[in-house]
Short mmCIF file of C-alpha atoms in Angstrom, two decimals:
data_model
loop_
_atom_site.label_atom_id
_atom_site.label_comp_id
_atom_site.label_asym_id
_atom_site.label_seq_id
_atom_site.Cartn_x
_atom_site.Cartn_y
_atom_site.Cartn_z
CA MET A 1450 48.22 -33.58 31.11
CA ASP A 1451 45.74 -31.61 29.01
CA VAL A 1452 43.93 -28.59 30.39
CA ARG A 1453 40.14 -28.75 29.88
CA ILE A 1454 38.34 -25.49 29.15
CA TYR A 1455 34.58 -24.98 29.43
CA VAL A 1456 33.04 -22.96 26.58
CA GLY A 1457 29.46 -21.89 27.25
CA ASN A 1458 26.69 -19.83 25.63
CA LEU A 1459 27.35 -21.24 22.17
CA ALA A 1460 24.77 -20.84 19.42
CA LYS A 1461 22.89 -24.08 18.67
CA SER A 1462 24.29 -23.92 15.12
CA THR A 1463 27.96 -23.70 16.19
CA THR A 1464 30.00 -26.67 14.96
CA GLN A 1465 32.90 -28.55 16.51
CA GLU A 1466 35.08 -27.41 13.60
CA GLU A 1467 34.27 -23.72 14.23
CA ILE A 1468 35.28 -24.08 17.90
CA ASN A 1469 38.47 -25.93 16.95
CA THR A 1470 39.42 -23.26 14.40
CA LEU A 1471 38.74 -20.44 16.86
CA PHE A 1472 40.71 -21.95 19.75
CA ALA A 1473 43.60 -23.00 17.48
CA THR A 1474 44.39 -19.28 17.11
CA ALA A 1475 45.36 -19.31 20.82
CA GLY A 1476 47.49 -22.48 20.67
CA ALA A 1477 47.45 -26.22 20.12
CA VAL A 1478 44.07 -27.93 20.54
CA THR A 1479 44.05 -31.60 21.55
CA SER A 1480 40.29 -32.12 21.26
CA VAL A 1481 36.91 -30.40 21.12
CA ASP A 1482 33.90 -32.07 22.72
CA LEU A 1483 30.73 -30.27 21.62
CA VAL A 1484 27.87 -31.51 23.81
CA MET A 1485 24.89 -32.51 21.66
CA ASP A 1486 21.23 -33.08 22.51
CA LYS A 1487 20.49 -36.73 21.65
CA GLY A 1488 16.87 -35.95 20.77
CA THR A 1489 17.36 -33.02 18.39
CA GLY A 1490 20.94 -33.56 17.26
CA LEU A 1491 21.62 -29.87 17.96
CA SER A 1492 24.27 -28.42 20.24
CA LYS A 1493 23.26 -27.99 23.89
CA GLY A 1494 25.15 -24.70 23.81
CA PHE A 1495 28.38 -25.71 25.48
CA ALA A 1496 31.60 -27.56 24.76
CA PHE A 1497 34.89 -28.61 26.30
CA VAL A 1498 38.19 -27.80 24.63
CA SER A 1499 41.38 -29.62 25.66
CA MET A 1500 44.74 -27.91 25.21
CA PRO A 1501 48.12 -29.48 26.05
CA ALA A 1502 49.71 -26.40 27.65
CA GLN A 1503 48.47 -24.31 30.59
CA ALA A 1504 49.88 -21.18 28.92
CA ASP A 1505 47.79 -21.81 25.78
CA ALA A 1506 44.69 -22.49 27.88
CA ASP A 1507 45.20 -19.26 29.82
CA LYS A 1508 45.67 -17.37 26.55
CA ALA A 1509 42.49 -18.90 25.09
CA ILE A 1510 40.48 -17.98 28.19
CA SER A 1511 41.70 -14.38 28.10
CA MET A 1512 41.07 -14.14 24.34
CA PHE A 1513 37.63 -15.76 24.19
CA ASN A 1514 35.86 -15.12 27.50
CA ALA A 1515 33.17 -12.53 26.58
CA TYR A 1516 34.04 -13.04 22.88
CA SER A 1517 31.13 -12.66 20.46
CA LEU A 1518 30.56 -15.72 18.25
CA ALA A 1519 27.40 -15.99 16.11
CA ASP A 1520 25.84 -13.12 18.12
CA ASN A 1521 26.39 -14.96 21.41
CA THR A 1522 28.79 -13.78 24.10
CA LEU A 1523 30.92 -16.78 25.08
CA LYS A 1524 31.66 -17.80 28.64
CA VAL A 1525 35.09 -19.43 28.76
CA ASN A 1526 36.91 -20.74 31.86
CA ILE A 1527 38.78 -23.74 33.27
CA ALA A 1528 36.42 -26.73 33.38
CA LYS A 1529 35.52 -28.00 36.82
CA PRO A 1530 36.63 -31.60 37.47
CA LYS A 1531 34.06 -34.33 36.81
CA VAL A 1532 32.29 -35.44 39.99
CA GLY A 1533 31.35 -39.07 40.59
#
């Protein structure tokens, strides 16, 4: 089962491809879900990255939590389960 990682404090201009490329340096990436504002079409500033291995997810969190991307300091941790 994939491990979902929350990635917060993204710049509005950050693309799904940029996140995928960044996290791929830590291991295999199954998917990137960049949350978009329906009204503006811009990023809401957070995304979810799915990785197939817990070890890769742990590595990505340690590599990218407090990482500077586009002058923003990222907040990266295990995503909380969906409620409801």
